[in-house]
Short mmCIF file of C-alpha atoms and ligand atoms in Angstrom, two decimals:
data_model
loop_
_atom_site.label_atom_id
_atom_site.label_comp_id
_atom_site.label_asym_id
_atom_site.label_seq_id
_atom_site.Cartn_x
_atom_site.Cartn_y
_atom_site.Cartn_z
CA UNK A 39 -61.40 5.49 64.81
CA UNK A 40 -62.69 6.95 61.57
CA UNK A 41 -61.42 10.37 60.52
CA UNK A 42 -61.30 12.69 57.52
CA UNK A 43 -58.19 12.42 55.35
CA UNK A 44 -57.11 14.64 52.46
CA UNK A 45 -56.26 12.39 49.55
CA UNK A 46 -54.13 13.49 46.60
CA UNK A 47 -56.42 12.70 43.66
CA UNK A 48 -54.65 14.72 40.97
CA UNK A 49 -51.18 16.03 40.15
CA UNK A 50 -49.78 18.46 37.60
CA UNK A 51 -46.60 20.26 36.63
CA UNK A 52 -45.29 22.71 34.10
CA UNK A 53 -41.85 23.98 33.11
CA UNK A 54 -41.40 26.96 30.76
CA UNK A 55 -40.11 26.09 27.29
CA UNK A 56 -36.80 27.95 27.51
CA UNK A 57 -33.97 25.88 28.98
CA UNK A 58 -30.71 27.38 30.21
CA UNK A 59 -27.77 24.98 30.60
CA UNK A 60 -24.71 25.46 32.78
CA UNK A 61 -22.70 26.11 29.62
CA UNK A 62 -25.15 28.89 28.69
CA UNK A 63 -24.57 30.46 32.13
CA UNK A 64 -20.80 30.21 31.73
CA UNK A 65 -21.22 32.70 28.86
CA UNK A 66 -22.89 35.23 31.20
CA UNK A 67 -20.89 34.93 34.46
CA UNK A 68 -17.52 33.51 35.53
CA UNK A 69 -18.60 29.91 36.21
CA UNK A 70 -18.40 26.43 34.70
CA UNK A 71 -20.52 23.33 34.21
CA UNK A 72 -17.98 21.51 36.39
CA UNK A 73 -18.40 23.93 39.37
CA UNK A 74 -22.19 24.03 39.20
CA UNK A 75 -22.63 20.25 38.71
CA UNK A 76 -20.28 19.18 41.47
CA UNK A 77 -21.34 21.83 44.04
CA UNK A 78 -25.10 21.68 43.41
CA UNK A 79 -26.11 18.78 41.13
CA UNK A 80 -27.74 21.24 38.71
CA UNK A 81 -27.19 20.76 34.95
CA UNK A 82 -29.94 23.00 33.55
CA UNK A 83 -32.97 25.05 34.52
CA UNK A 84 -36.08 26.44 32.83
CA UNK A 85 -36.69 30.17 32.52
CA UNK A 86 -40.00 31.90 31.87
CA UNK A 87 -40.37 34.23 28.87
CA UNK A 88 -40.54 37.96 29.59
CA UNK A 89 -44.32 38.02 29.15
CA UNK A 90 -44.86 34.67 30.93
CA UNK A 91 -45.98 35.15 34.52
CA UNK A 92 -46.22 33.02 37.65
CA UNK A 93 -49.98 32.75 37.07
CA UNK A 94 -49.40 31.35 33.56
CA UNK A 95 -47.15 28.57 34.88
CA UNK A 96 -49.59 27.89 37.73
CA UNK A 97 -52.61 27.63 35.43
CA UNK A 98 -50.85 25.01 33.25
CA UNK A 99 -49.88 22.88 36.27
CA UNK A 100 -53.36 23.29 37.78
CA UNK A 101 -55.09 22.28 34.53
CA UNK A 102 -53.07 19.06 34.47
CA UNK A 103 -53.92 18.39 38.14
CA UNK A 104 -57.64 18.92 37.46
CA UNK A 105 -57.43 16.62 34.43
CA UNK A 106 -55.61 13.82 36.26
CA UNK A 107 -58.05 14.16 39.19
CA UNK A 108 -60.86 13.59 36.70
CA UNK A 109 -62.88 16.50 38.08
CA UNK A 110 -63.98 19.83 36.65
CA UNK A 111 -62.95 23.29 37.81
CA UNK A 112 -66.42 23.82 39.38
CA UNK A 113 -65.77 20.96 41.83
CA UNK A 114 -63.01 22.97 43.56
CA UNK A 115 -63.96 24.53 46.92
CA UNK A 116 -60.73 26.48 47.60
CA UNK A 117 -57.41 27.34 45.97
CA UNK A 118 -54.13 27.96 47.78
CA UNK A 119 -51.04 29.18 45.94
CA UNK A 120 -47.53 29.08 47.40
CA UNK A 121 -45.25 31.63 45.79
CA UNK A 122 -42.70 34.36 46.48
CA UNK A 123 -43.00 35.72 42.94
CA UNK A 124 -46.62 36.91 42.63
CA UNK A 125 -47.83 38.64 39.45
CA UNK A 126 -48.83 41.73 41.43
CA UNK A 127 -48.16 42.89 44.98
CA UNK A 128 -51.92 42.66 45.47
CA UNK A 129 -54.34 40.95 44.87
CA UNK A 130 -53.23 37.40 45.56
CA UNK A 131 -52.11 35.62 42.39
CA UNK A 132 -54.38 32.71 43.39
CA UNK A 133 -57.37 34.97 42.62
CA UNK A 134 -56.05 35.50 39.08
CA UNK A 135 -55.55 31.74 38.68
CA UNK A 136 -59.08 31.09 39.99
CA UNK A 137 -60.44 33.45 37.34
CA UNK A 138 -58.40 31.88 34.54
CA UNK A 139 -59.41 28.34 35.57
CA UNK A 140 -63.08 29.32 35.83
CA UNK A 141 -63.57 28.36 39.48
CA UNK A 142 -67.05 29.07 40.91
CA UNK A 143 -67.57 32.68 41.99
CA UNK A 144 -67.14 32.75 45.76
CA UNK A 145 -64.42 30.07 45.91
CA UNK A 146 -61.85 31.25 48.47
CA UNK A 147 -58.39 32.00 47.03
CA UNK A 148 -55.28 32.97 48.95
CA UNK A 149 -51.48 32.99 48.61
CA UNK A 150 -48.97 31.68 51.09
CA UNK A 151 -45.50 33.18 51.35
CA UNK A 152 -43.20 30.66 52.98
CA UNK A 153 -40.45 30.56 50.33
CA UNK A 154 -39.10 27.08 49.62
CA UNK A 155 -41.34 25.60 52.34
CA UNK A 156 -44.40 27.08 50.62
CA UNK A 157 -45.80 23.80 49.31
CA UNK A 158 -45.61 22.09 52.71
CA UNK A 159 -47.23 25.14 54.33
CA UNK A 160 -49.98 25.29 51.66
CA UNK A 161 -50.62 21.55 51.92
CA UNK A 162 -50.94 21.92 55.70
CA UNK A 163 -53.50 24.75 55.39
CA UNK A 164 -55.49 22.86 52.74
CA UNK A 165 -55.46 19.67 54.83
CA UNK A 166 -56.67 21.64 57.86
CA UNK A 167 -59.57 23.11 55.83
CA UNK A 168 -60.56 19.65 54.64
CA UNK A 169 -60.32 18.04 58.09
CA UNK A 170 -62.44 20.88 59.54
CA UNK A 171 -65.02 20.22 56.79
CA UNK A 172 -64.62 23.78 55.44
CA UNK A 173 -63.87 22.36 51.98
CA UNK A 174 -64.10 18.99 50.25
CA UNK A 175 -61.85 19.56 47.25
CA UNK A 176 -58.86 21.91 47.40
CA UNK A 177 -56.43 22.88 44.67
CA UNK A 178 -52.90 23.45 46.00
CA UNK A 179 -50.52 25.10 43.57
CA UNK A 180 -46.88 26.15 43.87
CA UNK A 181 -45.47 28.36 41.14
CA UNK A 182 -42.38 30.54 40.83
CA UNK A 183 -40.67 32.77 38.30
CA UNK A 184 -37.48 33.20 40.35
CA UNK A 185 -35.64 34.26 37.19
CA UNK A 186 -37.38 37.64 37.59
CA UNK A 187 -35.76 38.29 41.00
CA UNK A 188 -32.39 36.77 40.13
CA UNK A 189 -29.33 38.97 39.80
CA UNK A 190 -27.93 37.62 36.53
CA UNK A 191 -24.54 39.20 37.25
CA UNK A 192 -24.06 37.34 40.57
CA UNK A 193 -22.54 33.87 40.05
CA UNK A 194 -23.15 32.99 43.72
CA UNK A 195 -26.91 32.90 43.16
CA UNK A 196 -27.86 32.99 39.47
CA UNK A 197 -26.72 29.41 38.87
CA UNK A 198 -29.02 28.03 41.59
CA UNK A 199 -32.57 28.93 40.61
CA UNK A 200 -35.18 28.03 38.01
CA UNK A 201 -38.83 28.63 37.12
CA UNK A 202 -41.67 26.12 37.25
CA UNK A 203 -44.98 25.08 38.77
CA UNK A 204 -46.54 22.03 40.39
CA UNK A 205 -50.05 21.33 41.68
CA UNK A 206 -52.14 18.75 43.49
CA UNK A 207 -55.87 18.32 44.02
CA UNK A 208 -56.83 17.19 47.52
CA UNK A 209 -60.20 15.58 48.27
CA UNK A 210 -61.83 14.62 51.56
CA UNK A 211 -62.06 10.90 52.18
CA UNK A 212 -62.97 8.84 55.22
CA UNK A 213 -60.03 7.01 56.79
CA UNK A 214 -59.55 4.59 59.69
CA UNK A 215 -57.02 6.78 61.47
CA UNK A 216 -54.13 4.39 60.77
CA UNK A 217 -50.96 4.74 58.68
CA UNK A 218 -52.61 2.40 56.14
CA UNK A 219 -55.06 5.17 55.16
CA UNK A 220 -54.44 6.94 51.88
CA UNK A 221 -54.05 10.73 52.09
CA UNK A 222 -52.16 13.15 54.28
CA UNK A 223 -51.25 11.33 57.51
CA UNK A 224 -49.30 14.10 59.26
CA UNK A 225 -47.91 17.58 58.65
CA UNK A 226 -45.69 19.89 60.68
CA UNK A 227 -44.48 23.40 59.88
CA UNK A 228 -41.84 25.56 61.59
CA UNK A 229 -40.06 28.93 61.40
CA UNK A 230 -37.02 30.59 62.99
CA UNK A 231 -37.17 34.36 62.50
CA UNK A 232 -33.68 34.87 63.92
CA UNK A 233 -32.43 33.60 60.54
CA UNK A 234 -34.36 36.22 58.50
CA UNK A 235 -31.22 37.89 57.09
CA UNK A 236 -29.46 34.71 55.97
CA UNK A 237 -31.67 34.15 52.90
CA UNK A 238 -33.81 36.87 51.38
CA UNK A 239 -34.71 39.12 48.52
CA UNK A 240 -32.91 42.38 49.24
CA UNK A 241 -35.95 44.48 48.30
CA UNK A 242 -39.61 44.76 49.16
CA UNK A 243 -42.72 46.89 48.94
CA UNK A 244 -42.34 48.54 52.34
CA UNK A 245 -38.56 48.90 52.30
CA UNK A 246 -37.35 49.71 48.79
CA UNK A 247 -40.54 49.69 46.69
CA UNK A 248 -38.84 47.12 44.44
CA UNK A 249 -38.94 43.32 44.39
CA UNK A 250 -35.18 43.10 44.99
CA UNK A 251 -32.85 40.22 44.14
CA UNK A 252 -32.20 36.91 45.85
CA UNK A 253 -29.26 36.77 48.23
CA UNK A 254 -28.12 34.10 50.66
CA UNK A 255 -25.46 33.17 53.15
CA UNK A 256 -24.98 29.83 51.39
CA UNK A 257 -22.94 28.08 54.05
CA UNK A 258 -25.36 28.96 56.90
CA UNK A 259 -28.36 27.90 54.82
CA UNK A 260 -26.62 24.65 53.89
CA UNK A 261 -25.96 23.63 57.52
CA UNK A 262 -29.40 24.64 58.75
CA UNK A 263 -31.06 22.86 55.81
CA UNK A 264 -29.58 19.43 56.56
CA UNK A 265 -30.65 19.53 60.21
CA UNK A 266 -34.08 21.07 59.73
CA UNK A 267 -35.02 18.84 56.80
CA UNK A 268 -34.02 15.75 58.76
CA UNK A 269 -35.91 16.94 61.86
CA UNK A 270 -39.10 17.67 59.89
CA UNK A 271 -39.05 14.24 58.25
CA UNK A 272 -38.46 12.48 61.57
CA UNK A 273 -41.25 14.45 63.24
CA UNK A 274 -43.95 13.64 60.66
CA UNK A 275 -42.93 9.98 60.56
CA UNK A 276 -43.20 9.82 64.35
CA UNK A 277 -46.59 11.61 64.26
CA UNK A 278 -47.81 9.07 61.68
CA UNK A 279 -46.43 6.09 63.63
CA UNK A 280 -44.01 4.97 60.91
CA UNK A 281 -40.22 4.77 60.54
CA UNK A 282 -37.95 5.46 57.58
CA UNK A 283 -37.95 1.72 56.90
CA UNK A 284 -41.65 1.97 56.03
CA UNK A 285 -41.11 4.75 53.50
CA UNK A 286 -41.28 4.14 49.77
CA UNK A 287 -40.02 7.61 48.84
CA UNK A 288 -38.58 10.83 50.18
CA UNK A 289 -39.30 13.92 48.10
CA UNK A 290 -37.08 16.61 49.58
CA UNK A 291 -36.94 20.24 48.53
CA UNK A 292 -34.47 20.48 45.65
CA UNK A 293 -31.87 23.13 46.60
CA UNK A 294 -28.60 21.21 46.41
CA UNK A 295 -27.93 17.54 45.68
CA UNK A 296 -25.39 17.49 48.54
CA UNK A 297 -28.10 18.59 50.98
CA UNK A 298 -30.47 15.97 49.55
CA UNK A 299 -27.97 13.11 49.96
CA UNK A 300 -26.98 14.35 53.43
CA UNK A 301 -30.61 14.22 54.56
CA UNK A 302 -31.20 10.83 52.89
CA UNK A 303 -28.19 9.40 54.71
CA UNK A 304 -29.21 10.87 58.08
CA UNK A 305 -32.62 9.26 57.68
CA UNK A 306 -30.98 5.93 56.72
CA UNK A 307 -32.65 5.83 53.32
CA UNK A 308 -31.11 4.07 50.32
CA UNK A 309 -30.31 6.49 47.46
CA UNK A 310 -32.89 4.95 45.14
CA UNK A 311 -35.74 5.98 47.48
CA UNK A 312 -34.81 9.67 47.36
CA UNK A 313 -36.30 11.60 44.44
CA UNK A 314 -33.85 13.95 42.70
CA UNK A 315 -35.00 16.34 39.97
CA UNK A 316 -32.63 19.23 40.64
CA UNK A 317 -30.44 18.23 37.66
CA UNK A 318 -32.95 19.53 35.09
CA UNK A 319 -35.03 21.96 37.21
CA UNK A 320 -32.64 23.68 39.66
CA UNK A 321 -34.22 25.26 42.75
CA UNK A 322 -37.77 26.39 41.91
CA UNK A 323 -38.51 27.30 45.56
CA UNK A 324 -42.09 26.34 46.54
CA UNK A 325 -42.54 24.38 43.29
CA UNK A 326 -39.80 21.76 43.68
CA UNK A 327 -41.83 19.18 45.64
CA UNK A 328 -45.09 19.14 43.61
CA UNK A 329 -43.01 19.27 40.39
CA UNK A 330 -41.00 16.24 41.50
CA UNK A 331 -44.12 14.43 42.72
CA UNK A 332 -46.05 15.01 39.51
CA UNK A 333 -43.13 14.07 37.25
CA UNK A 334 -42.54 10.89 39.27
CA UNK A 335 -46.23 9.93 39.18
CA UNK A 336 -46.41 10.58 35.44
CA UNK A 337 -43.41 8.30 34.92
CA UNK A 338 -45.11 5.59 37.02
CA UNK A 339 -42.30 5.72 39.59
CA UNK A 340 -44.55 6.79 42.49
CA UNK A 341 -47.76 4.76 42.62
CA UNK A 342 -51.06 4.67 44.49
CA UNK A 343 -50.51 3.33 48.00
CA UNK A 344 -46.85 4.44 48.25
CA UNK A 345 -45.78 6.04 51.53
CA UNK A 346 -43.97 9.33 50.93
CA UNK A 347 -42.39 12.09 53.02
CA UNK A 348 -42.12 15.64 51.66
CA UNK A 349 -39.69 17.94 53.50
CA UNK A 350 -38.68 21.49 52.69
CA UNK A 351 -36.65 24.38 54.09
CA UNK A 352 -36.20 27.95 52.95
CA UNK A 353 -36.15 31.67 53.65
CA UNK A 354 -37.49 32.82 57.01
CA UNK A 355 -36.10 30.37 57.86
CA UNK A 356 -39.16 28.20 57.41
CA UNK A 357 -39.26 24.43 57.21
CA UNK A 358 -41.67 21.57 57.46
CA UNK A 359 -42.71 18.10 56.43
CA UNK A 360 -45.68 15.99 55.39
CA UNK A 361 -46.26 12.24 55.57
CA UNK A 362 -48.57 11.12 52.79
CA UNK A 363 -49.87 7.82 51.51
CA UNK A 364 -50.52 8.43 47.80
O1 UT7 B 449 -33.79 26.94 48.68
C1 UT7 B 449 -33.37 27.56 49.83
C2 UT7 B 449 -32.29 26.80 50.39
N1 UT7 B 449 -31.05 27.07 49.69
C3 UT7 B 449 -30.07 26.25 49.89
O2 UT7 B 449 -30.26 25.27 50.56
C4 UT7 B 449 -28.68 26.57 49.34
C5 UT7 B 449 -27.67 26.20 50.37
N2 UT7 B 449 -26.32 26.47 50.03
C6 UT7 B 449 -25.68 25.85 49.01
O3 UT7 B 449 -26.25 25.05 48.32
C7 UT7 B 449 -24.20 26.13 48.83
O4 UT7 B 449 -23.71 26.84 49.94
C8 UT7 B 449 -23.88 26.91 47.53
C9 UT7 B 449 -24.16 26.02 46.32
C10 UT7 B 449 -24.75 28.16 47.45
C11 UT7 B 449 -22.41 27.29 47.51
O5 UT7 B 449 -21.60 26.15 47.65
P1 UT7 B 449 -20.33 26.18 48.62
O6 UT7 B 449 -19.68 24.86 48.47
O7 UT7 B 449 -20.80 26.58 49.97
O8 UT7 B 449 -19.43 27.26 47.92
P2 UT7 B 449 -18.85 28.62 48.55
O9 UT7 B 449 -19.95 29.59 48.75
O10 UT7 B 449 -18.00 28.26 49.72
O11 UT7 B 449 -17.92 29.11 47.40
C12 UT7 B 449 -16.71 28.44 47.12
C13 UT7 B 449 -15.98 29.22 46.02
C14 UT7 B 449 -15.84 30.71 46.31
O12 UT7 B 449 -14.61 31.12 45.82
P3 UT7 B 449 -13.39 31.41 46.85
O13 UT7 B 449 -13.90 32.49 47.74
O14 UT7 B 449 -13.16 30.11 47.55
O15 UT7 B 449 -12.27 31.82 45.94
C15 UT7 B 449 -16.94 31.32 45.42
O16 UT7 B 449 -16.60 32.62 45.01
O17 UT7 B 449 -16.71 29.09 44.81
C16 UT7 B 449 -16.92 30.39 44.25
N3 UT7 B 449 -18.18 30.38 43.54
C17 UT7 B 449 -18.28 30.00 42.24
N4 UT7 B 449 -17.33 29.60 41.37
C18 UT7 B 449 -17.77 29.26 40.13
C19 UT7 B 449 -19.40 30.70 43.99
N5 UT7 B 449 -20.31 30.54 43.00
C20 UT7 B 449 -19.62 30.12 41.92
C21 UT7 B 449 -20.01 29.77 40.61
N6 UT7 B 449 -19.06 29.35 39.76
N7 UT7 B 449 -21.29 29.83 40.19
#
């Protein structure tokens, strides 16, 4: 039966110029390249300049996505930004990005706050808008400047995060309702509010009137991440009527290479089908998946027609997955 699918027609990414290696961090806190590499898989991360904001990173990734989609900014019917590091408390940073990109006046713009699951949440909302015929072309952006809410004196957290942005352009396309269609084939999002205190920024507008700093119960997050990421991937594959044998790629949220390999193994995927970018990007929260997707497409690794699962987990806890044929 024919149906509307949201096809990824453009991709973009941007990393700030400044790179911070593990050796650079060892000069600031009591850590080592050896500890960070073996425990997390991270070798270096990018850090925004003081006057470089989330919107600046987002605009660069979005411009690349618009260019690769071969459309103009006026063709966009809605913009969704996933971030936990907005430029201002209000308005939504997506409105600033819309202005900078020159989107048509009247184009809806909103932010989604779902931490590291932000891209999967934003993709789900954009796909729903397209399938309900509320929009034909939607720009989905994820951008973070986590360096601005990092406690640079805390070795438990400061080695883990990075700044960056990724974007995709989705466009409505008629499909046959089978897993051979290109576009988003299934999405599923979840949350468990009982885990609120295990991963958070310890400040906020209503509580401390500050943005706070990132804090996490690493071991709890680690355990929950492996199970929830696996569950989300299995769920979207089952919804789409495929198995892990049919997959060309898994693009998991990049928080720890040990979590990534644990999930790959649980899903029975060979290592070479699991995209890993954490080595040079660290954890950029909502941005890890579109960054990894766009880099992999630019390199020619991920190609048109490939079957891919995105899965993410983060603060909330939130988690989710998407099954997509590129
Ligand atoms: O994106 C949202 C999702 N986030 C995640 O998925 C992160 C999940 N958690 C993790 O990735 C891991 O739990 C961490 C990488 C955060 C920590 O790894 P771990 O293997 O769980 O280490 P640990 O917390 O058990 O710490 C082991 C030791 C401790 O020392 P003692 O108490 O054993 O003496 C820490 O103080 O390592 C110490 N340590 C460090 N040592 C050198 C912690 N951070 C560092 C550091 N350098 N940067």
